[in-house]
Coordinates of C-alpha atoms in Angstrom, one line a residue:
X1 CA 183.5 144.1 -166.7
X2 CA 180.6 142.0 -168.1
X3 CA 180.1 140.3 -164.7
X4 CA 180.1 144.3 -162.9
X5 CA 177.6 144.8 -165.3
X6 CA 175.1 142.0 -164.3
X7 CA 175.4 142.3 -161.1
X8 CA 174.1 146.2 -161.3
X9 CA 170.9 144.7 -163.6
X10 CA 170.4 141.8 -160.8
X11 CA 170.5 144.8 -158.2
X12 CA 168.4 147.4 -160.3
X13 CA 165.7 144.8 -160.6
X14 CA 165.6 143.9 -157.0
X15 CA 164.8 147.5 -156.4
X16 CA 162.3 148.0 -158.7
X17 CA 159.9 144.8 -157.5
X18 CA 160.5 146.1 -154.3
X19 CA 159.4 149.4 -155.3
X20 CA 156.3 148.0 -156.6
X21 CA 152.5 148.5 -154.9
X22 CA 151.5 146.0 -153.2
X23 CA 147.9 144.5 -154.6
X24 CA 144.6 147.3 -153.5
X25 CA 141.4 146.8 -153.0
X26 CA 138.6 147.0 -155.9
X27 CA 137.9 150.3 -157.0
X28 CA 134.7 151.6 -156.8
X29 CA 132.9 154.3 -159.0
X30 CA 129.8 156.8 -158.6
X31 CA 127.5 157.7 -161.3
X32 CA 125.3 160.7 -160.3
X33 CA 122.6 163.3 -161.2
X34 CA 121.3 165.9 -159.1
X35 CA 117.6 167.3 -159.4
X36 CA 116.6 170.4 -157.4
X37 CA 112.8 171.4 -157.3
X38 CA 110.3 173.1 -155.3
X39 CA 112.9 172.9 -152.4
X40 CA 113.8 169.4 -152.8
X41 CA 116.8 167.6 -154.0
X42 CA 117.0 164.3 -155.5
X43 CA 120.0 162.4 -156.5
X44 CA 120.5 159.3 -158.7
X45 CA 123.0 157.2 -159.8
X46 CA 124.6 153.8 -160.1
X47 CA 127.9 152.5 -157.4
X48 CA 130.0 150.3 -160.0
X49 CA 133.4 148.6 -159.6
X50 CA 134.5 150.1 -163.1
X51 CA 132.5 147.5 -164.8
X52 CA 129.9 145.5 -162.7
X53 CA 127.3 147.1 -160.3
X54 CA 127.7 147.0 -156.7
X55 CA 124.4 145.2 -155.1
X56 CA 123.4 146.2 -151.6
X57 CA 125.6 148.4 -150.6
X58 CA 124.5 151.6 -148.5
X59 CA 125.1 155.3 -150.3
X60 CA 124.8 158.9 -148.2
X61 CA 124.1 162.2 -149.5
X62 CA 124.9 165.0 -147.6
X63 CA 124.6 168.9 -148.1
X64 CA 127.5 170.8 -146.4
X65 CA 128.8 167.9 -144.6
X66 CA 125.6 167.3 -142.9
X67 CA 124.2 164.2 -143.2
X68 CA 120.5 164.4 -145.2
X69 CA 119.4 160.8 -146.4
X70 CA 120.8 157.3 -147.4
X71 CA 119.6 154.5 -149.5
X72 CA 120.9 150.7 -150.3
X73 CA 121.7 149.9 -154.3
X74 CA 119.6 147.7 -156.4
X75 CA 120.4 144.8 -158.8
X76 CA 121.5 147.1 -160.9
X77 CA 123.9 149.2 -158.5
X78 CA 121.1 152.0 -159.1
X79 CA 119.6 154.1 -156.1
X80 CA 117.7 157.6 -155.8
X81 CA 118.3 159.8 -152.6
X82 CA 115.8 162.5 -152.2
X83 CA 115.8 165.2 -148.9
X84 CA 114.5 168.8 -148.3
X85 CA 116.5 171.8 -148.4
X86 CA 116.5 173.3 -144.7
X87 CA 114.1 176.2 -144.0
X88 CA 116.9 178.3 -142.8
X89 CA 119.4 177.6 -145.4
X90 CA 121.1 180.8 -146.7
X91 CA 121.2 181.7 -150.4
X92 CA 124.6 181.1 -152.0
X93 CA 126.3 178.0 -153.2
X94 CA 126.1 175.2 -151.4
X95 CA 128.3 171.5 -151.5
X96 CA 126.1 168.4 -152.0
X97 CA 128.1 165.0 -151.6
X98 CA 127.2 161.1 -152.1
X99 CA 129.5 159.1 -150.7
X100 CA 129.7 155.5 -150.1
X101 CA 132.4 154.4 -147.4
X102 CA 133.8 151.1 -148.5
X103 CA 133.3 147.7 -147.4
X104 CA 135.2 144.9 -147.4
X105 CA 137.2 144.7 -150.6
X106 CA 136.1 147.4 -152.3
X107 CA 137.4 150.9 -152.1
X108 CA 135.6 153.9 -151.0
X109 CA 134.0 156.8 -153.4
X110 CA 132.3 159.8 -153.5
X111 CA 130.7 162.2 -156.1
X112 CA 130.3 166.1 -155.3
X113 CA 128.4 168.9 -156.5
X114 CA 127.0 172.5 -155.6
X115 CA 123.3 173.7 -156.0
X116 CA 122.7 177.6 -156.0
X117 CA 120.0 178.9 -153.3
X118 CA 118.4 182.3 -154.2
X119 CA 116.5 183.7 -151.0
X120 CA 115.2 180.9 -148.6
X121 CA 115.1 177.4 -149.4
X122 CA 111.4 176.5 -148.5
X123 CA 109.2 177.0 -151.6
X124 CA 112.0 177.5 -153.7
X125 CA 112.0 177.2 -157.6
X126 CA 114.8 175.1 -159.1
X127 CA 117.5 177.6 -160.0
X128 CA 117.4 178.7 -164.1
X129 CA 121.1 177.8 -164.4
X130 CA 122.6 174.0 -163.8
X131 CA 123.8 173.4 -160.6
X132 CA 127.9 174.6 -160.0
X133 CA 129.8 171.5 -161.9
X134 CA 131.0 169.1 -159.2
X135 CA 134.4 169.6 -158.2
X136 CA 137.3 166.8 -157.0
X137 CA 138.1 165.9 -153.8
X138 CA 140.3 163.9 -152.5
X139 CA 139.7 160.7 -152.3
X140 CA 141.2 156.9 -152.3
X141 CA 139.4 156.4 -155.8
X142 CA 138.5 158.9 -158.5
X143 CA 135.4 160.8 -158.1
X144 CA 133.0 160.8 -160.4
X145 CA 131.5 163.8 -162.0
X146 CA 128.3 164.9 -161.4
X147 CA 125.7 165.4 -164.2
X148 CA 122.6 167.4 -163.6
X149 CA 119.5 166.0 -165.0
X150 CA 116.3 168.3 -164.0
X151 CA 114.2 166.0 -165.8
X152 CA 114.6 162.4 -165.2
X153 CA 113.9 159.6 -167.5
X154 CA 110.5 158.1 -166.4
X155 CA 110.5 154.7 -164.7
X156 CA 110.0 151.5 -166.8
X157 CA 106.9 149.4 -166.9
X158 CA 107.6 145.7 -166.2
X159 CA 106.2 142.3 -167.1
X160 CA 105.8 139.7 -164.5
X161 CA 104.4 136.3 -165.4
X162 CA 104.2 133.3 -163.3
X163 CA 102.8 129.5 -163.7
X164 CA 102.5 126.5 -161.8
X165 CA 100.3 123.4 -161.3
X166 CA 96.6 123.9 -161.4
X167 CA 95.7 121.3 -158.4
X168 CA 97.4 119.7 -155.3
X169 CA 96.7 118.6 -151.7
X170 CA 97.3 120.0 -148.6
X171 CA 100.8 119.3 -147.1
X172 CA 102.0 119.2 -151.1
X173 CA 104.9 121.6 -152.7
X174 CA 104.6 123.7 -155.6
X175 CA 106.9 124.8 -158.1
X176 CA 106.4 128.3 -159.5
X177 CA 108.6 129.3 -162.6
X178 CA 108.0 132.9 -164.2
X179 CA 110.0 135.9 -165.8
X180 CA 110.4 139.4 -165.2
X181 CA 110.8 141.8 -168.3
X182 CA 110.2 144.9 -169.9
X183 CA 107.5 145.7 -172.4
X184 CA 110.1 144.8 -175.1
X185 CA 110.5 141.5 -173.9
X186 CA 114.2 141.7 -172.7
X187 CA 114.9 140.3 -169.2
X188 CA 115.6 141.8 -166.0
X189 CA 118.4 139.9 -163.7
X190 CA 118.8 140.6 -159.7
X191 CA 115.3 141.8 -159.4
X192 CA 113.7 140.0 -155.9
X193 CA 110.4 138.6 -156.0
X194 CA 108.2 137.8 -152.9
X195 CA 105.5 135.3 -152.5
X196 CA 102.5 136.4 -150.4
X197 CA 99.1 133.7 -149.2
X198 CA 96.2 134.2 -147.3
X199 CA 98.6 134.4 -144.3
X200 CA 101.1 137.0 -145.7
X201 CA 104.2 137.1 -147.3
X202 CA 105.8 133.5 -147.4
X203 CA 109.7 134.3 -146.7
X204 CA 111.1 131.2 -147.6
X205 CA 110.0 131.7 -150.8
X206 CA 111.8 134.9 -151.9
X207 CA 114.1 134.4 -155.0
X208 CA 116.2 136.7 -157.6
X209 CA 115.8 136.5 -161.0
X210 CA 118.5 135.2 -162.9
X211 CA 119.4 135.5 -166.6
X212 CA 117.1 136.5 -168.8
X213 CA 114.7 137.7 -165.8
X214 CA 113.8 134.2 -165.3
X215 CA 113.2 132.8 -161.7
X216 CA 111.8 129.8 -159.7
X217 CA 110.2 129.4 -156.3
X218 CA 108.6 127.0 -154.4
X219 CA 105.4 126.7 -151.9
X220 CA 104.4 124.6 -149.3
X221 CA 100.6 123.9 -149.1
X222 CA 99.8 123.9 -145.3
X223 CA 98.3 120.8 -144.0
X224 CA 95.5 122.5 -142.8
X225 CA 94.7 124.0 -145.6
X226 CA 90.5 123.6 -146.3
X227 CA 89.5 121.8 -149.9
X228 CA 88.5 125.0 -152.6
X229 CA 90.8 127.6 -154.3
X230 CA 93.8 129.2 -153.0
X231 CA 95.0 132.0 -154.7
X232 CA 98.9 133.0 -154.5
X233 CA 100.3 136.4 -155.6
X234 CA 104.0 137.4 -156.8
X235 CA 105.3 140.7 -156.5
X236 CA 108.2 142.5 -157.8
X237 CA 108.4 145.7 -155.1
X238 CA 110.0 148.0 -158.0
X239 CA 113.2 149.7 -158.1
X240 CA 115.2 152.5 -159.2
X241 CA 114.5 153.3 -162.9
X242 CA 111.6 150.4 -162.8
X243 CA 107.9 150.4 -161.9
X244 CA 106.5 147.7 -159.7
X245 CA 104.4 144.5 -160.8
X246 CA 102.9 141.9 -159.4
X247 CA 100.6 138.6 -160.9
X248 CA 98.1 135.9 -159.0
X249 CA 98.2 132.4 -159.5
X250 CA 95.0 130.2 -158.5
X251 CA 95.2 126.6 -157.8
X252 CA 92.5 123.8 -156.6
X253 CA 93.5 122.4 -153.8
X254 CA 91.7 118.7 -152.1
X255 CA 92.0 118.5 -148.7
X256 CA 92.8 114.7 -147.3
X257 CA 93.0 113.3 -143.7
X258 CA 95.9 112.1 -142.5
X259 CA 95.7 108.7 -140.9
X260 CA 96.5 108.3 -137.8
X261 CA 97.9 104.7 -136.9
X262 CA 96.6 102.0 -135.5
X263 CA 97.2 101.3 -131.9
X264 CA 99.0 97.9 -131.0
X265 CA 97.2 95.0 -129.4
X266 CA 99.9 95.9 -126.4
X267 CA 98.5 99.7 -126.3
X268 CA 94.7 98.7 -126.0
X269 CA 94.0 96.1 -124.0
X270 CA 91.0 94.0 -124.8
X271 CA 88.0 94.7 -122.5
X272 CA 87.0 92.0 -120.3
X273 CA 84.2 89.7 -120.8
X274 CA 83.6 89.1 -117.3
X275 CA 82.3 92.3 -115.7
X276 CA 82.5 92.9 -111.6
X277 CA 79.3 91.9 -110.1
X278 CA 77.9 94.7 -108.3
X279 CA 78.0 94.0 -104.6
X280 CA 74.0 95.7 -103.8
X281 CA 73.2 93.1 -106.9
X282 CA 70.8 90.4 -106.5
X283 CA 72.6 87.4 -107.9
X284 CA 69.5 84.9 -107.5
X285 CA 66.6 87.1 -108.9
X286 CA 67.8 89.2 -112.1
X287 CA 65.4 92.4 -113.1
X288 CA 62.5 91.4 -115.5
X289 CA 63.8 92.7 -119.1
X290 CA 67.5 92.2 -118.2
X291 CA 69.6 91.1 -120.6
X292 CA 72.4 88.6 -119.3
X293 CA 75.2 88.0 -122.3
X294 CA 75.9 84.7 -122.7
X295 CA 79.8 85.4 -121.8
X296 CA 78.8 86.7 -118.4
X297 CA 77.1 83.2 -116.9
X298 CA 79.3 81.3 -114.9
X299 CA 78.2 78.0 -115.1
X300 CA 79.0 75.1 -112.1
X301 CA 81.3 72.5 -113.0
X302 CA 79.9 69.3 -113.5
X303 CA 80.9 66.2 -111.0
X304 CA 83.2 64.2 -112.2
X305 CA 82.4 60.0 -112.6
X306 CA 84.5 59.7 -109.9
X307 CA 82.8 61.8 -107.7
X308 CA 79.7 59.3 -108.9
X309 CA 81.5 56.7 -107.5
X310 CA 82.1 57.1 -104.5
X311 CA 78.4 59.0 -103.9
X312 CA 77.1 55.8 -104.6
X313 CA 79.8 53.7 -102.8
X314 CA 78.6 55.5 -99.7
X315 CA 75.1 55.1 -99.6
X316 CA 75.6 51.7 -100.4
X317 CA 77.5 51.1 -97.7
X318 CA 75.7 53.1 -94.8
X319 CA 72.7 51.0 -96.2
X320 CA 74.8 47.9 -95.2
X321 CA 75.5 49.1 -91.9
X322 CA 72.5 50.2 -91.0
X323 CA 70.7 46.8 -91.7
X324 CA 73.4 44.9 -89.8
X325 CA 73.1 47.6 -86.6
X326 CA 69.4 46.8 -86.9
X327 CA 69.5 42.5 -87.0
X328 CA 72.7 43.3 -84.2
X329 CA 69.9 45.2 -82.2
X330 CA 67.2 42.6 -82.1
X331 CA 69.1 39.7 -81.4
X332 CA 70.8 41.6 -78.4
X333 CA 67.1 42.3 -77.1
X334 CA 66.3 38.5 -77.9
X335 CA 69.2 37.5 -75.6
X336 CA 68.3 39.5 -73.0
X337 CA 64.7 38.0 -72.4
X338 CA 66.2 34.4 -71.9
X339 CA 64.9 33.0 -75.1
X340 CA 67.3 32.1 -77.4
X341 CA 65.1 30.1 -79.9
X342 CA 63.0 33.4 -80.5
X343 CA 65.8 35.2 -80.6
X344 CA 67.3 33.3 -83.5
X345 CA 63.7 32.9 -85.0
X346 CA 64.1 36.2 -86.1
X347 CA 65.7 35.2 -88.7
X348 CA 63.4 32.8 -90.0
X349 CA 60.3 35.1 -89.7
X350 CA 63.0 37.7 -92.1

C-alpha cells in the first residue's frame, strides 16, 4: 500500500511540472494622460517593465484605430504624443489608444481611452467633463489605466556645467567632465549630451550621463586648427518633463608646425660641382665680370719626371746625330775631290 501510494505522488508531480508555463517574455507597462484642447490631443506617459523604464523604444497613438503620431522614449521611459482631431470628425465618443508593439524580450502593451467631441472637432474647446475612463482590452500584458491630466506639470529647468583644460595645441585631445541636474542639485541619469565646434556638431563625442547626472567626453583639436581661442559648446536637447540647456567652454589654443623629415643623403643627390660646358661657350676667352668658381677649373696634369727624362734624352741625342751626320758629310765631300789630307784636316781646323 505505501509503495501504491508513492508511486501516485511521483506521478501527480510529473504532471504538475509539466503543466507548468514555460518562462515569457518581460512584461511591459504604460503610464498615460490624455490632454484635449483647442482641437488637439496630447498624450504622456512613461513605457516601464514593472519597475525600470524602457529607453528608446517607439510608442503610437491612434484615435479609432487610425494611426495619428508616434514618438521614441527617453531616459526616463517618458514621451508626449500630440495630433489634431480631424476636421470632419463626428461628435460622440471616440477610442484613443497608445500602444507599443513589443520588441525583442519584452512583451507588448497598450493603454486606451475615449475623448467626447461636441459638434466639429476644428476649434473645439476641451470638453467640461474628463475624458470616458479608459476601458480594457485585450492584450498579452495588462493595460494600464488612463489618467486625464488637462493641465500638465510644467517642464523642469536643468543645470548643465562643463570644464576642461584652459590651453592645448592643435592635434591635442581634450577631456571634458560636467553634470546635468536640476535647480535642486539632484542628478539626471540617461540624459544625451552633444558636442558642437566651429564645424558643427562633433559625433564622436556624444555621451549619456551616468549616476548622479555626471558625464565625460573627449575632443580632438584639429591639426589645422589656427593659434587664438576656440570656443566649444555642450548641449542637452531637452526631453519629456525637462527643459533644454546648453554651456560654452573656451580654450587657448597654440598652433605648432609639424616637421617634416629630413630627406636621406640617398633621396637628394648632391649637386655636381662640375657643371656641362655650354657647347656656343667660348672656352679660351671668358666674359669680362664672370665669375669662374674655383671647383669648376680643370687644371692640366703636370708631366711626370719621367716624362723629363726622356724629353731631354731626346734632344740630347738628335743633337748627337746631327753633329756626326754633319763631320760624316764633309769628309764624304773631302773624299770626293781627291784630297785626303784636307779631307782629314777638317778635323784639325775643328
Amino acid at each position: 500500500m505505501p509503495r501504491t501510494l508513492a508511486r501516485a505522488a511521483v506521478l501527480a508531480l510529473i504532471v504538475v511540472l509539466a503543466l507548468l508555463p514555460l518562462p515569457a517574455h518581460a512584461r511591459s507597462a504604460l503610464d498615460v494622460a490624455f490632454d484635449v484642447a483647442d482641437g488637439r490631443v496630447t498624450v504622456t506617459g512613461t513605457l516601464t517593465d514593472g519597475e525600470e523604464p524602457l529607453r528608446r523604444r517607439v510608442v503610437v497613438a491612434s484615435l479609432d484605430g487610425a494611426r495619428q503620431a508616434e514618438a521614441e522614449t527617453q531616459g526616463n521611459g517618458g514621451f508626449t504624443l500630440r495630433f489634431d482631431l480631424p476636421s470632419d470628425l463626428a461628435a460622440g465618443t471616440h477610442e484613443v489608444a497608445v500602444e507599443f508593439a513589443g520588441d525583442g524580450d519584452v512583451q507588448p502593451a497598450r493603454a486606451v481611452g475615449a475623448i467626447t467631441v461636441e459638434g466639429k472637432a476644428t476649434g473645439q474647446k476641451p470638453p467640461s467633463s474628463s475624458p470616458t475612463p479608459p476601458r480594457r482590452t485585450e492584450s498579452a500584458t495588462p493595460t494600464a489605466s488612463a489618467r486625464p491630466d488637462p493641465t500638465p506639470p510644467a517642464p523642469t529647468t536643468t543645470v548643465l556645467t562643463a570644464t576642461g583644460p584652459a590651453e592645448s595645441v592643435n592635434s591635442g585631445l581634450l577631456t571634458l567632465t560636467g553634470t546635468l541636474t536640476d535647480p535642486a542639485g539632484r542628478g539626471i541619469v540617461d540624459a544625451g549630451i552633444s558636442l558642437t565646434d566651429a564645424g558643427g556638431e562633433v559625433d564622436d563625442s556624444y555621451t549619456l550621463t551616468t549616476a548622479g547626472g555626471a558625464f565625460t567626453t573627449f575632443y580632438a583639436v584639429p591639426e589645422a586648427q589656427p593659434s587664438g581661442r576656440m570656443t566649444l559648446t555642450l548641449t542637452f536637447p531637452g526631453a519629456d518633463g525637462l527643459k533644454p540647456s546648453r554651456t560654452t567652454l573656451t580654450v587657448v589654443i597654440e598652433h605648432t608646425e609639424v616637421a617634416s623629415p629630413s630627406p636621406s643623403p640617398s633621396e637628394s643627390p648632391s649637386p655636381s660641382t662640375t657643371p656641362s660646358p655650354s657647347p656656343t661657350a667660348d672656352r679660351g676667352t671668358p666674359s669680362p665680370g664672370a665669375s669662374m668658381p674655383a671647383t669648376t677649373a680643370v687644371q692640366p696634369p703636370a708631366p711626370a719626371a719621367v716624362t723629363w727624362f726622356l724629353l731631354a734624352s731626346a734632344v740630347a741625342g738628335g743633337g748627337a746625330l746631327l753633329t756626326a751626320a754633319v763631320l760624316v758629310f764633309r769628309g764624304v765631300n773631302a773624299r770626293g775631290d781627291g784630297d785626303e789630307e784636307r779631307s782629314l784636316s777638317f778635323l784639325d781646323e775643328d
